[in-house]
Short mmCIF file of C-alpha atoms in Angstrom, two decimals:
data_model
loop_
_atom_site.label_atom_id
_atom_site.label_comp_id
_atom_site.label_asym_id
_atom_site.label_seq_id
_atom_site.Cartn_x
_atom_site.Cartn_y
_atom_site.Cartn_z
CA MET A 1 36.20 167.95 96.25
CA ILE A 2 39.41 170.34 95.88
CA LYS A 3 42.49 167.57 95.38
CA PRO A 4 46.33 168.81 96.04
CA SER A 5 48.48 168.60 93.17
CA GLU A 6 50.77 165.38 93.73
CA ALA A 7 54.03 167.44 94.15
CA GLN A 8 51.71 169.42 97.06
CA ILE A 9 51.10 166.22 98.75
CA GLN A 10 54.96 164.77 98.09
CA GLY A 11 55.70 167.83 100.38
CA GLN A 12 53.41 167.40 102.89
CA VAL A 13 54.17 163.84 103.09
CA ALA A 14 58.41 164.75 102.72
CA LEU A 15 57.92 167.00 105.94
CA ALA A 16 56.39 165.24 107.62
CA LEU A 17 59.16 161.99 107.14
CA ALA A 18 61.41 164.44 108.19
CA GLU A 19 59.50 165.36 111.81
CA ASP A 20 58.54 161.62 111.96
CA ILE A 21 61.99 159.79 112.01
CA GLY A 22 64.81 163.19 110.86
CA THR A 23 67.84 161.33 110.14
CA GLY A 24 66.49 157.85 110.49
CA ASP A 25 64.49 155.35 112.55
CA LEU A 26 66.38 153.03 115.14
CA THR A 27 63.36 150.34 115.55
CA ALA A 28 63.50 149.98 111.97
CA SER A 29 67.16 150.54 111.05
CA LEU A 30 67.34 147.07 114.08
CA SER A 31 65.26 144.80 111.46
CA ASN A 32 67.21 142.44 108.89
CA GLU A 33 67.39 144.35 105.62
CA SER A 34 66.00 141.64 103.26
CA GLU A 35 62.74 140.97 105.72
CA ARG A 36 60.15 141.62 104.02
CA VAL A 37 56.91 141.77 106.45
CA ARG A 38 53.05 142.72 106.33
CA ALA A 39 51.10 145.32 107.38
CA THR A 40 47.00 145.09 107.97
CA LEU A 41 45.42 148.76 108.17
CA ILE A 42 42.14 148.19 109.64
CA CYS A 43 39.63 150.79 110.59
CA ARG A 44 39.00 151.25 114.44
CA GLU A 45 35.52 152.79 114.28
CA ASP A 46 33.35 153.57 111.41
CA ALA A 47 34.69 155.82 109.19
CA VAL A 48 34.76 158.02 105.45
CA ALA A 49 37.93 156.54 103.93
CA CYS A 50 40.75 159.11 102.74
CA GLY A 51 43.95 159.61 102.65
CA ARG A 52 45.14 156.97 99.69
CA ASP A 53 47.14 159.39 97.60
CA TRP A 54 49.36 160.73 100.80
CA ILE A 55 49.47 156.92 101.99
CA ASP A 56 50.75 155.80 98.69
CA ALA A 57 53.22 158.56 99.14
CA VAL A 58 54.58 157.65 102.09
CA PHE A 59 55.41 154.66 101.26
CA GLU A 60 56.74 155.63 97.88
CA ALA A 61 59.47 158.08 99.27
CA LEU A 62 60.79 155.19 101.74
CA ASP A 63 60.95 152.76 99.07
CA PRO A 64 59.48 152.24 95.96
CA SER A 65 59.13 148.66 95.98
CA VAL A 66 56.46 148.48 98.69
CA GLN A 67 53.33 147.04 97.52
CA ILE A 68 49.71 148.23 98.63
CA ASP A 69 46.52 146.48 98.45
CA TRP A 70 43.77 148.93 98.95
CA ARG A 71 40.45 147.21 99.58
CA CYS A 72 38.34 150.58 99.14
CA GLN A 73 38.28 153.97 97.38
CA ASP A 74 38.60 157.36 99.13
CA GLY A 75 34.99 158.13 99.58
CA GLU A 76 33.64 154.59 100.65
CA ASP A 77 32.23 154.25 104.01
CA LEU A 78 34.26 151.79 106.29
CA LYS A 79 32.67 149.90 109.05
CA ALA A 80 34.44 149.05 112.44
CA GLY A 81 36.77 146.18 111.86
CA GLN A 82 37.06 146.41 108.27
CA ILE A 83 40.55 146.45 106.15
CA TRP A 84 41.47 149.16 104.46
CA CYS A 85 44.80 147.67 103.27
CA VAL A 86 46.84 145.66 102.91
CA ILE A 87 51.17 147.17 103.05
CA ASN A 88 53.74 144.23 102.01
CA GLY A 89 57.22 145.76 101.76
CA SER A 90 60.88 145.59 103.34
CA ALA A 91 60.53 146.19 107.16
CA ARG A 92 62.42 148.77 107.51
CA ALA A 93 60.37 150.18 105.07
CA VAL A 94 56.64 149.58 106.37
CA LEU A 95 58.13 150.18 110.14
CA SER A 96 59.81 153.77 108.95
CA GLY A 97 56.37 154.58 107.58
CA GLU A 98 53.98 153.10 109.26
CA ARG A 99 53.30 155.98 112.27
CA THR A 100 53.33 158.58 109.06
CA ALA A 101 51.05 157.10 107.77
CA LEU A 102 48.84 156.36 109.88
CA ASN A 103 48.79 159.92 110.91
CA PHE A 104 47.71 161.14 107.54
CA ALA A 105 45.20 158.17 107.71
CA GLN A 106 43.54 159.82 110.98
CA LEU A 107 43.59 163.35 110.58
CA LEU A 108 41.99 162.81 106.71
CA ALA A 109 39.61 159.72 107.41
CA SER A 110 38.02 161.78 110.82
CA THR A 111 37.75 164.97 108.70
CA ALA A 112 35.96 163.65 105.94
CA THR A 113 33.93 161.52 108.87
CA ALA A 114 33.20 164.67 110.62
CA THR A 115 32.43 166.35 106.92
CA ARG A 116 29.87 163.88 105.98
CA THR A 117 28.26 164.03 109.62
CA LEU A 118 27.40 167.29 109.33
CA VAL A 119 26.34 167.30 105.98
CA ARG A 120 24.07 164.26 105.91
CA HIS A 121 22.34 166.36 109.01
#
């Protein structure tokens, strides 16, 4: 597997965040600065987990105090309904990063899933 460098991943994340939230996220800015939230990323259909480094980088860029409890590793098979990870952090960071993180998760997991399907057949 060819894996991009950490600098490449951070660059891709920076571009995606700039596109998604630009100068700020209006919804996130309405939340209390000290409010903490928990978000659970649940797989909607059977898939191959992929994108952990990008998701980590999204929240690291927004707020290094965000904690992600990973329930699987990249390359593992996920079943529909299975928890991929649980994200704990400030409401502002989680709300600001969720769309970008989900975009990376969907793109990379769908690519990994399609590739595995082709290889097995």
